[in-house]
Coordinates of C-alpha atoms and ligand atoms in Angstrom, one line a residue:
M1 CA 59.6 149.7 77.0
K2 CA 61.2 149.1 80.4
K3 CA 64.3 146.9 80.3
S4 CA 65.4 144.2 82.6
Y5 CA 68.6 142.1 82.8
I6 CA 68.4 138.8 84.7
T7 CA 71.3 136.5 85.2
T8 CA 71.8 133.0 86.5
P9 CA 75.1 132.2 88.1
I10 CA 77.4 130.7 85.5
Y11 CA 77.9 127.0 86.3
Y12 CA 81.2 125.3 87.0
V13 CA 81.8 122.6 84.4
N14 CA 83.6 120.3 86.7
D15 CA 80.6 117.9 86.7
A16 CA 77.2 117.3 85.1
P17 CA 74.3 119.5 86.0
H18 CA 71.9 118.5 88.8
I19 CA 68.8 119.8 90.6
G20 CA 70.6 122.8 92.2
H21 CA 71.6 124.2 88.8
A22 CA 68.1 123.4 87.4
Y23 CA 66.6 125.3 90.3
T24 CA 68.5 128.5 89.9
S25 CA 67.8 128.5 86.2
V26 CA 64.1 127.7 86.6
M27 CA 63.7 130.6 89.1
C28 CA 65.5 133.0 86.8
D29 CA 63.3 131.8 83.9
A30 CA 60.1 132.3 85.9
L31 CA 61.2 135.8 86.8
A32 CA 62.1 136.6 83.2
R33 CA 58.8 135.4 81.9
L34 CA 56.9 137.3 84.7
K35 CA 58.6 140.5 83.7
R36 CA 58.0 139.9 80.0
L37 CA 54.3 139.4 80.7
N38 CA 54.4 142.6 82.7
G39 CA 55.6 144.6 79.7
C40 CA 59.4 144.5 80.1
E41 CA 62.0 143.8 77.6
V42 CA 64.1 141.1 79.3
K43 CA 67.5 139.7 78.6
L44 CA 68.2 136.5 80.5
L45 CA 71.7 135.4 80.6
T46 CA 73.1 132.0 81.6
G47 CA 76.3 130.1 80.9
T48 CA 79.3 128.3 82.2
D49 CA 82.2 129.1 84.4
E50 CA 85.1 127.2 82.9
H51 CA 88.4 128.3 84.4
G52 CA 90.2 127.6 87.6
Q53 CA 91.8 124.8 89.5
K54 CA 88.7 122.8 90.1
V55 CA 87.9 122.5 86.4
E56 CA 91.5 121.9 85.4
K57 CA 91.7 119.1 88.0
S58 CA 88.5 117.4 86.8
A59 CA 89.7 117.5 83.2
L60 CA 93.0 115.9 84.2
T61 CA 91.4 113.1 86.1
R62 CA 89.3 112.3 83.0
N63 CA 92.4 112.4 80.8
K64 CA 91.1 115.3 78.7
S65 CA 92.5 118.6 77.9
P66 CA 90.7 121.4 79.9
Q67 CA 89.2 122.9 76.7
E68 CA 87.9 119.6 75.4
F69 CA 86.5 118.8 78.8
C70 CA 84.8 122.3 79.1
D71 CA 83.3 121.9 75.6
E72 CA 81.7 118.7 76.6
I73 CA 80.3 119.7 80.0
S74 CA 79.3 123.2 78.9
Q75 CA 77.1 121.6 76.3
K76 CA 75.4 119.5 79.0
F77 CA 74.4 122.7 80.7
R78 CA 73.1 124.2 77.5
D79 CA 71.2 121.0 76.8
L80 CA 69.6 121.1 80.2
A81 CA 68.6 124.7 79.8
D82 CA 66.9 123.8 76.5
F83 CA 65.3 120.7 78.0
L84 CA 63.8 122.7 80.8
G85 CA 62.6 125.4 78.4
I86 CA 64.7 128.2 79.9
S87 CA 64.1 131.3 77.8
Y88 CA 67.7 132.5 77.9
S89 CA 68.7 135.2 75.4
D90 CA 72.4 134.4 75.6
F91 CA 74.7 131.6 76.8
I92 CA 78.1 132.8 77.9
R93 CA 81.2 130.7 78.3
T94 CA 84.2 132.1 80.1
T95 CA 86.5 130.4 77.6
Q96 CA 85.0 132.6 74.8
D97 CA 87.1 135.4 73.4
R98 CA 84.4 138.0 74.0
H99 CA 84.6 137.1 77.7
K100 CA 88.4 137.0 78.0
K101 CA 88.6 140.4 76.4
T102 CA 86.1 141.9 78.8
A103 CA 87.8 140.4 81.8
Q104 CA 91.1 141.9 80.8
I105 CA 89.6 145.3 80.1
F106 CA 87.9 145.2 83.5
W107 CA 91.2 144.3 85.1
Q108 CA 92.9 147.2 83.4
K109 CA 90.3 149.6 84.7
L110 CA 90.7 148.4 88.2
N111 CA 94.5 148.8 87.8
E112 CA 94.3 152.3 86.2
N113 CA 92.0 153.4 89.0
G114 CA 94.6 152.4 91.6
W115 CA 92.9 149.3 93.1
I116 CA 95.5 146.7 92.3
Y117 CA 98.9 146.0 93.9
K118 CA 101.4 143.2 93.9
D119 CA 102.4 141.3 97.0
V120 CA 102.7 137.7 98.3
Y121 CA 99.6 135.7 99.3
E122 CA 99.9 133.4 102.2
G123 CA 96.9 131.6 103.5
W124 CA 94.3 128.9 102.9
Y125 CA 92.6 128.0 99.7
A126 CA 89.7 125.7 99.1
I127 CA 89.6 124.4 95.5
R128 CA 86.0 123.2 95.8
D129 CA 84.8 126.7 96.7
E130 CA 87.6 128.4 94.7
A131 CA 87.9 130.7 97.7
F132 CA 90.5 132.0 100.1
Y133 CA 89.9 131.7 103.8
G134 CA 91.5 133.3 106.8
E135 CA 92.8 131.1 109.7
D136 CA 90.0 132.5 111.8
E137 CA 87.4 131.3 109.3
L138 CA 88.4 127.6 109.4
V139 CA 86.1 125.2 111.2
D140 CA 87.9 122.0 112.4
G141 CA 90.7 122.6 109.8
K142 CA 88.3 122.9 106.9
A143 CA 86.5 125.7 105.1
P144 CA 83.1 126.8 106.6
S145 CA 81.5 124.9 103.7
G146 CA 83.3 121.7 104.7
A147 CA 85.7 121.9 101.7
E148 CA 89.3 120.8 102.2
V149 CA 91.8 123.6 102.3
T150 CA 95.5 123.8 101.4
W151 CA 98.2 126.3 102.4
H152 CA 99.4 128.6 99.7
K153 CA 102.2 131.0 99.4
E154 CA 102.7 132.7 96.1
E155 CA 103.2 136.0 94.5
S156 CA 99.9 137.6 93.8
Y157 CA 98.1 140.7 92.7
F158 CA 95.7 142.1 95.3
F159 CA 92.5 144.1 95.1
R160 CA 92.1 146.7 97.8
L161 CA 88.8 145.3 99.0
G162 CA 89.7 146.5 102.5
D163 CA 89.0 150.1 101.4
F164 CA 85.3 149.3 100.6
Q165 CA 83.9 148.5 104.0
D166 CA 82.3 151.9 104.6
I167 CA 80.8 152.3 101.2
L168 CA 79.5 148.8 101.1
L169 CA 77.8 149.2 104.5
K170 CA 76.2 152.5 103.3
I171 CA 74.9 150.7 100.2
Y172 CA 73.3 147.9 102.2
E173 CA 71.8 150.5 104.6
Q174 CA 70.5 152.9 101.9
F175 CA 69.2 150.3 99.5
P176 CA 67.6 147.6 101.6
E177 CA 66.3 146.0 98.3
F178 CA 69.9 145.4 97.1
I179 CA 70.3 142.1 98.9
N180 CA 67.4 139.7 99.4
P181 CA 66.0 138.1 101.4
K182 CA 66.4 140.2 104.5
S183 CA 67.9 137.3 106.5
K184 CA 70.7 137.0 103.9
R185 CA 71.2 140.7 103.8
N186 CA 71.9 140.7 107.5
E187 CA 74.4 137.9 107.0
V188 CA 76.3 140.0 104.4
I189 CA 76.2 143.0 106.6
S190 CA 77.7 141.1 109.5
F191 CA 80.3 139.6 107.3
V192 CA 81.4 143.1 106.1
K193 CA 81.2 144.5 109.6
G194 CA 82.9 141.5 111.1
G195 CA 86.0 142.4 109.1
K196 CA 86.3 145.5 111.2
E197 CA 87.1 143.7 114.4
L198 CA 89.0 140.8 112.9
I199 CA 91.3 142.3 110.4
K200 CA 93.2 145.5 111.1
G201 CA 90.2 147.7 110.9
S202 CA 88.9 146.7 107.5
L203 CA 87.9 143.9 105.2
K204 CA 90.8 142.0 103.9
D205 CA 92.3 142.8 100.6
L206 CA 91.7 140.1 98.1
S207 CA 94.2 138.0 96.2
I208 CA 93.1 138.2 92.6
S209 CA 95.8 136.3 90.7
R210 CA 97.5 133.0 90.7
T211 CA 100.8 131.7 89.4
S212 CA 100.6 128.0 90.5
F213 CA 98.5 126.8 87.6
K214 CA 97.6 127.9 84.0
W215 CA 93.9 127.3 83.3
G216 CA 92.6 130.8 83.3
I217 CA 92.7 134.3 81.8
K218 CA 96.1 136.0 81.6
V219 CA 96.6 139.1 83.7
P220 CA 97.2 142.0 81.2
D221 CA 101.0 142.7 81.0
D222 CA 102.0 139.9 83.3
E223 CA 102.1 136.5 81.6
N224 CA 103.0 134.6 84.7
H225 CA 99.7 135.4 86.4
I226 CA 96.2 134.3 85.7
M227 CA 93.2 136.0 87.1
Y228 CA 91.4 134.6 90.2
V229 CA 88.5 132.6 88.9
W230 CA 85.9 134.6 90.7
L231 CA 87.1 137.9 89.2
D232 CA 87.1 136.3 85.8
A233 CA 83.6 134.7 86.4
L234 CA 81.8 137.8 87.8
T235 CA 82.7 139.8 84.8
N236 CA 80.7 137.4 82.6
Y237 CA 77.7 139.6 83.4
L238 CA 79.3 142.4 81.6
S239 CA 80.9 140.4 78.7
A240 CA 77.5 139.3 77.5
L241 CA 76.5 143.0 77.2
N242 CA 79.6 143.9 75.2
Y243 CA 81.1 146.0 78.0
P244 CA 82.2 148.7 78.0
Q245 CA 81.1 150.2 74.6
G246 CA 78.2 147.9 73.5
A247 CA 74.7 149.3 73.1
D248 CA 73.4 146.4 75.3
F249 CA 75.7 147.5 78.1
K250 CA 74.4 151.0 77.9
E251 CA 70.7 150.0 77.7
F252 CA 70.6 147.1 80.0
W253 CA 73.2 148.0 82.6
E254 CA 74.1 151.7 82.6
D255 CA 70.6 153.0 81.9
K256 CA 69.3 153.8 85.3
S257 CA 65.8 152.7 84.4
S258 CA 66.9 149.2 83.6
I259 CA 66.6 146.7 86.4
V260 CA 69.6 144.3 86.8
T261 CA 68.9 141.2 88.9
H262 CA 71.3 138.5 89.8
I263 CA 69.8 135.3 91.2
V264 CA 72.3 133.2 93.1
G265 CA 72.5 130.4 95.6
K266 CA 73.2 131.4 99.2
D267 CA 76.6 129.8 99.0
I268 CA 77.8 132.4 96.5
L269 CA 76.3 135.5 98.0
R270 CA 79.6 136.7 99.5
F271 CA 81.0 136.9 96.0
H272 CA 78.0 138.7 94.6
G273 CA 77.0 140.9 97.5
V274 CA 80.5 142.0 98.6
Y275 CA 83.2 141.4 96.0
W276 CA 81.2 142.2 93.0
P277 CA 79.9 145.6 94.1
A278 CA 83.4 146.5 95.2
F279 CA 84.9 145.5 91.8
L280 CA 82.2 147.4 90.0
I281 CA 82.8 150.6 92.0
G282 CA 86.6 150.1 91.5
S283 CA 86.2 149.8 87.8
K284 CA 84.4 153.1 87.6
F285 CA 86.0 155.3 90.3
K286 CA 89.6 156.1 91.2
K287 CA 90.9 155.1 94.6
S288 CA 91.6 158.8 95.4
D289 CA 87.9 159.6 94.7
L290 CA 86.4 156.9 97.0
D291 CA 85.4 159.2 99.8
S292 CA 83.6 161.6 97.6
I293 CA 81.4 159.0 95.9
K294 CA 77.7 159.7 96.4
L295 CA 75.3 156.8 96.5
E296 CA 73.4 158.3 93.5
D297 CA 76.6 158.0 91.5
L298 CA 76.2 154.2 91.8
F299 CA 73.0 153.9 89.8
G300 CA 73.9 152.4 86.5
V301 CA 77.1 151.0 88.1
L302 CA 75.8 148.4 90.5
P303 CA 73.2 145.7 89.9
D304 CA 69.8 146.6 91.4
R305 CA 69.0 143.4 93.2
I306 CA 70.7 140.3 94.3
F307 CA 68.5 137.4 95.3
A308 CA 70.0 134.5 97.2
H309 CA 68.0 131.3 97.3
G310 CA 68.3 128.3 99.6
W311 CA 69.6 124.8 99.0
W312 CA 67.7 121.6 98.2
T313 CA 68.1 118.5 100.2
N314 CA 67.1 115.1 99.0
E315 CA 64.5 113.4 101.2
G316 CA 65.9 115.4 104.1
Q317 CA 69.6 114.7 103.4
K318 CA 72.2 117.1 102.2
I319 CA 72.9 116.5 98.5
S320 CA 76.4 115.4 97.8
K321 CA 78.2 113.2 95.4
S322 CA 79.8 111.2 98.2
L323 CA 76.4 110.3 99.6
G324 CA 75.3 109.3 96.1
N325 CA 72.0 111.2 96.4
V326 CA 72.5 113.9 93.7
I327 CA 69.2 114.5 92.0
D328 CA 69.4 114.3 88.2
P329 CA 66.7 116.3 86.5
Y330 CA 66.6 113.9 83.6
L331 CA 65.9 111.0 85.9
E332 CA 63.1 112.8 87.5
I333 CA 61.5 113.3 84.1
E334 CA 62.0 109.6 83.4
W335 CA 60.3 108.8 86.7
L336 CA 57.3 110.9 85.6
K337 CA 57.3 109.3 82.2
S338 CA 57.2 105.8 83.8
M339 CA 53.8 106.9 85.2
N340 CA 52.5 107.8 81.7
I341 CA 53.1 111.5 82.0
E342 CA 54.3 112.8 78.6
E343 CA 57.7 114.4 78.5
E344 CA 56.6 117.9 77.8
L345 CA 54.2 117.8 80.7
A346 CA 56.7 116.1 83.0
V347 CA 59.1 119.0 82.4
E348 CA 56.3 121.5 83.3
Y349 CA 55.5 119.5 86.5
F350 CA 59.2 119.5 87.5
R351 CA 59.5 123.2 86.9
Y352 CA 56.3 123.8 88.9
F353 CA 57.4 121.8 91.8
L354 CA 60.8 123.5 92.0
V355 CA 59.2 126.9 92.2
R356 CA 56.2 125.9 94.3
E357 CA 57.7 123.7 97.0
V358 CA 60.1 126.3 98.5
I359 CA 59.6 129.8 99.6
F360 CA 62.2 131.7 97.7
G361 CA 65.2 132.1 100.0
N362 CA 64.5 129.1 102.2
D363 CA 66.0 125.7 101.9
G364 CA 63.8 123.0 100.5
N365 CA 63.4 119.3 100.6
Y366 CA 62.9 117.2 97.4
S367 CA 60.5 114.4 98.0
R368 CA 58.8 112.5 95.2
E369 CA 55.8 111.9 97.4
V370 CA 55.3 115.6 98.1
F371 CA 56.0 116.3 94.4
M372 CA 53.1 114.0 93.4
S373 CA 50.6 115.3 95.9
K374 CA 51.4 118.9 95.2
V375 CA 51.1 118.6 91.4
N376 CA 48.0 116.5 91.7
S377 CA 46.2 118.7 94.1
E378 CA 47.0 122.0 92.6
L379 CA 47.5 121.4 88.9
A380 CA 45.5 118.3 88.1
N381 CA 42.6 118.3 90.5
N382 CA 42.2 122.1 91.0
I383 CA 43.2 124.1 87.9
G384 CA 43.1 121.2 85.3
N385 CA 39.8 120.0 86.5
L386 CA 38.2 123.4 86.4
A387 CA 39.4 123.9 82.9
Q388 CA 38.4 120.5 81.6
R389 CA 34.9 120.6 83.2
T390 CA 34.1 124.1 82.0
L391 CA 35.5 123.9 78.5
S392 CA 34.1 120.5 77.7
M393 CA 30.6 121.6 78.9
I394 CA 30.7 124.6 76.6
F395 CA 32.0 122.6 73.7
K396 CA 29.4 119.8 74.1
N397 CA 26.4 121.9 75.0
S398 CA 26.8 125.2 73.4
D399 CA 28.7 124.3 70.2
G400 CA 31.8 125.8 71.6
F401 CA 30.2 129.3 72.0
I402 CA 30.7 131.3 75.1
A403 CA 27.5 133.2 76.3
K404 CA 26.6 136.0 74.0
N405 CA 25.1 138.2 76.6
P406 CA 25.9 136.8 80.0
Q407 CA 24.1 138.0 83.1
I408 CA 26.7 137.9 85.8
D409 CA 25.5 137.7 89.3
S410 CA 27.2 139.2 92.4
Q411 CA 29.1 136.0 93.2
G412 CA 30.3 135.8 89.6
K413 CA 31.5 139.4 89.7
E414 CA 33.2 138.9 93.0
L415 CA 35.1 136.0 91.7
I416 CA 36.2 137.7 88.5
D417 CA 37.2 140.7 90.6
F418 CA 39.6 138.5 92.5
G419 CA 41.7 138.5 89.3
L420 CA 41.7 142.3 89.4
E421 CA 43.1 142.2 92.9
I422 CA 45.9 139.9 91.6
E423 CA 46.6 142.3 88.8
N424 CA 47.0 145.2 91.2
K425 CA 49.5 143.3 93.3
I426 CA 51.5 141.6 90.6
S427 CA 54.1 144.2 89.8
H428 CA 55.1 144.5 93.4
L429 CA 55.2 140.7 93.8
I430 CA 57.4 140.4 90.7
E431 CA 59.8 143.0 91.9
S432 CA 60.2 141.2 95.2
C433 CA 60.5 137.8 93.5
D434 CA 57.5 136.6 95.6
F435 CA 56.8 133.6 93.4
D436 CA 55.3 131.9 96.4
E437 CA 52.5 134.5 96.8
I438 CA 51.9 134.7 93.1
L439 CA 51.2 130.9 93.1
N440 CA 49.2 131.1 96.3
L441 CA 46.9 133.6 94.7
T442 CA 46.7 131.6 91.5
V443 CA 45.8 128.3 93.3
N444 CA 43.4 130.1 95.6
F445 CA 41.7 131.8 92.6
A446 CA 41.2 128.3 91.0
S447 CA 39.8 126.9 94.3
K448 CA 37.3 129.8 94.5
A449 CA 36.2 129.1 90.9
N450 CA 35.8 125.4 91.7
E451 CA 33.7 126.3 94.7
Y452 CA 31.6 128.6 92.5
L453 CA 31.0 125.9 89.9
H454 CA 30.2 123.4 92.6
H455 CA 27.7 125.8 94.1
K456 CA 26.1 126.8 90.8
A457 CA 26.2 123.3 89.4
P458 CA 25.8 124.2 85.7
W459 CA 25.3 120.4 85.0
N460 CA 22.1 120.6 87.0
L461 CA 21.0 123.8 85.2
K462 CA 21.4 121.9 82.0
K463 CA 19.3 119.1 83.2
E464 CA 16.6 121.6 84.2
N465 CA 16.9 123.1 80.7
K466 CA 18.1 126.5 82.1
I467 CA 20.5 126.9 79.2
D468 CA 21.0 130.7 79.5
E469 CA 21.8 130.4 83.2
M470 CA 24.1 127.5 82.5
N471 CA 26.0 129.7 80.0
D472 CA 26.2 132.6 82.4
V473 CA 27.9 130.4 84.9
L474 CA 30.2 128.9 82.3
Y475 CA 31.2 132.3 81.1
V476 CA 32.4 133.3 84.6
A477 CA 34.3 130.0 85.0
C478 CA 35.9 130.5 81.5
E479 CA 36.9 134.0 82.4
V480 CA 38.7 132.8 85.5
I481 CA 40.4 130.0 83.4
R482 CA 41.7 132.7 81.0
Q483 CA 43.2 134.6 83.9
L484 CA 44.6 131.5 85.5
A485 CA 46.3 130.5 82.3
I486 CA 47.9 133.9 81.9
L487 CA 49.1 133.6 85.5
L488 CA 50.6 130.2 84.9
L489 CA 52.5 131.2 81.7
P490 CA 55.8 131.8 83.7
F491 CA 55.6 128.5 85.5
T492 CA 54.1 125.9 83.1
P493 CA 54.4 127.8 79.8
N494 CA 53.3 125.1 77.4
S495 CA 50.3 123.9 79.3
A496 CA 49.1 127.5 79.9
K497 CA 49.5 128.2 76.3
K498 CA 47.3 125.2 75.4
I499 CA 44.6 126.5 77.6
L500 CA 44.8 130.0 76.0
D501 CA 44.7 128.3 72.6
F502 CA 41.5 126.5 73.5
L503 CA 40.1 129.9 74.4
N504 CA 41.4 131.4 71.2
I505 CA 43.1 134.3 73.1
A506 CA 45.1 136.4 70.7
N507 CA 48.9 136.5 71.4
E508 CA 48.9 140.2 72.1
E509 CA 46.4 139.6 74.9
R510 CA 48.5 137.1 76.7
N511 CA 50.0 139.4 79.3
F512 CA 49.3 140.9 82.7
A513 CA 47.9 144.1 81.2
N514 CA 45.1 142.0 79.8
L515 CA 44.4 140.1 83.0
S516 CA 41.2 142.0 83.7
N517 CA 40.3 142.5 80.0
H518 CA 37.3 140.1 80.0
L519 CA 36.7 137.3 77.5
K520 CA 34.8 138.5 74.5
F521 CA 31.1 137.6 74.7
G522 CA 29.9 135.1 72.2
S523 CA 33.4 134.0 71.2
K524 CA 34.1 130.4 70.2
I525 CA 36.4 128.0 71.9
N526 CA 38.3 125.0 70.4
E527 CA 37.8 121.4 71.4
P528 CA 39.5 121.1 74.8
K529 CA 41.7 118.3 76.0
A530 CA 42.8 117.6 79.5
V531 CA 46.0 119.6 80.1
F532 CA 47.2 118.5 83.5
A533 CA 47.1 114.7 83.7
R534 CA 47.1 113.2 87.2
I535 CA 50.2 111.5 88.3
S536 CA 49.4 108.1 89.7
E537 CA 51.9 105.4 90.5
L538 CA 51.2 102.4 88.4
K539 CA 50.6 99.3 90.5
Q540 CA 53.0 96.6 89.6
Ligands
MSP1 N1 80.7 129.1 89.1 C1 80.1 129.6 90.3 C2 79.2 130.7 90.1 C3 79.8 131.9 89.4 S1 78.7 133.2 89.0 C4 79.6 134.5 88.6 C5 79.3 128.4 91.0 N2 78.9 127.5 90.2 S2 78.2 126.1 90.7 O1 78.0 125.3 89.6 O2 78.9 125.5 91.8 O3 76.8 126.6 91.4 C6 75.9 127.3 90.6 C7 74.6 127.5 91.4 O4 74.0 126.3 91.7 C8 74.8 128.3 92.7 O5 73.9 129.3 92.7 C9 74.5 127.2 93.7 O6 73.9 127.8 94.9 C10 73.5 126.3 93.0 N3 73.4 125.0 93.7 C11 74.3 124.0 93.7 N4 73.8 123.0 94.5 C12 72.6 123.4 95.0 C13 71.6 122.7 95.8 N5 71.8 121.5 96.3 N6 70.4 123.4 95.9 C14 70.2 124.6 95.3 N7 71.1 125.2 94.6 C15 72.4 124.8 94.7 O7 79.1 128.5 92.2

């Protein structure tokens, strides 16, 4: 079975989770479920990033020890992942021993391979971004992200990032799939190229240790230094696989046939698209061998794909704590519950909207009005209605039996074959994380089926006592519903499962390989209930 390793970023525990975190996790979960349905064995990793000055500061302002504070907030992230039905296989915390051990082993490898040296760091640091900035990068005295910066001068270990410019550019060029979407890939390339003109012919070497505070992982053999939080954090992807000896590391990372995908927000692409590949190459190859590395040598060393998604705004405004417009996923579920949507369904609607509203990679705007209209038109009125009309007609008029020997006309065949077209495209769409197109096809498929039903009007056939013809039409509609439910499994898993349960579809047939494997003639369905309730604001 093909293997696939998918990771969310690990979330800073300086504050409670919000829609941005929910979004990254839901996208990763959708990808994980898509791949499982496509026959892959998937490991989905999520977790929390607990070290660094930002977290230490937040703990102090709340009068808590950093560890106590981390335990509390990390739990909130885990609760949110559970609440949203994220199908993670592991939850990593950077304060766990398994992680600290890995980060130190990784450091030692970089050191043994000649990539680390000691010097003095002098420059700007933004605690909010946990990032160093050059004078030339500041905008009006602040980090490009708007974060406040402070001047630092301290002894520090450095990583020879500067040496990686050529190899990084070769990687971006040779593997255009490495960084997605294309627009973001271009930004990374110009960042790496930009270094050439700006800083003495190469990217800047990177300060990777701090002495001015303590909340972090100790640098091996130098107690005074703790690791730079990004070096610590990035290695989480390896700790969870028991790097370097674990079977999971060998199977999910080193094995060239396994696909490793990191999904991250656009704000942290620099760390994943530039620092992380350089660290990984440095952990595997000696400085003296850099020029002789062939790109094929990097399979099983680097991740395969890094996807950067955009940012959400709230009703058109940038989301920020100071503006007081941070969107709390739990409050959104409460809002839906206040309109009589049950919690389980509310979570599915929230997940659906997050994936559906924004083309992956673009920024998106969160608006409750658009939320309601999208969910109502696509899930309630389109797919839900199709399922409810069709299944209840079969249940009421044919004792729950699907036609025993349906005669499918050309329109019916054409409709069913649309599912085959989707099946043929799906692997490619999954690999390119084109959730948008998968859902376009799904919704379009349902619209076509509704048009077909409308045109064939089985309710009239019934009145005219043309029972066989009615059953033929209902068979076609039912077959489409089966396929639609399979296609919805990654996005609204519980509701899709309910539809498949009504149809009595065996568990082993709930996957993409069975998309075009038609419903068994004459099989029996269970009593259907409406799955996608309409959201309507209650009039006060
Ligand atoms: N701890 C680092 C990641 C380390 S990974 C080795 C971090 N954490 S974070 O909590 O600040 O952000 C985690 C993710 O949430 C990022 O991918 C970020 O882009 C995403 N979001 C935070 N706010 C967001 C929005 N308003 N909209 C969409 N996603 C945003 O960075």
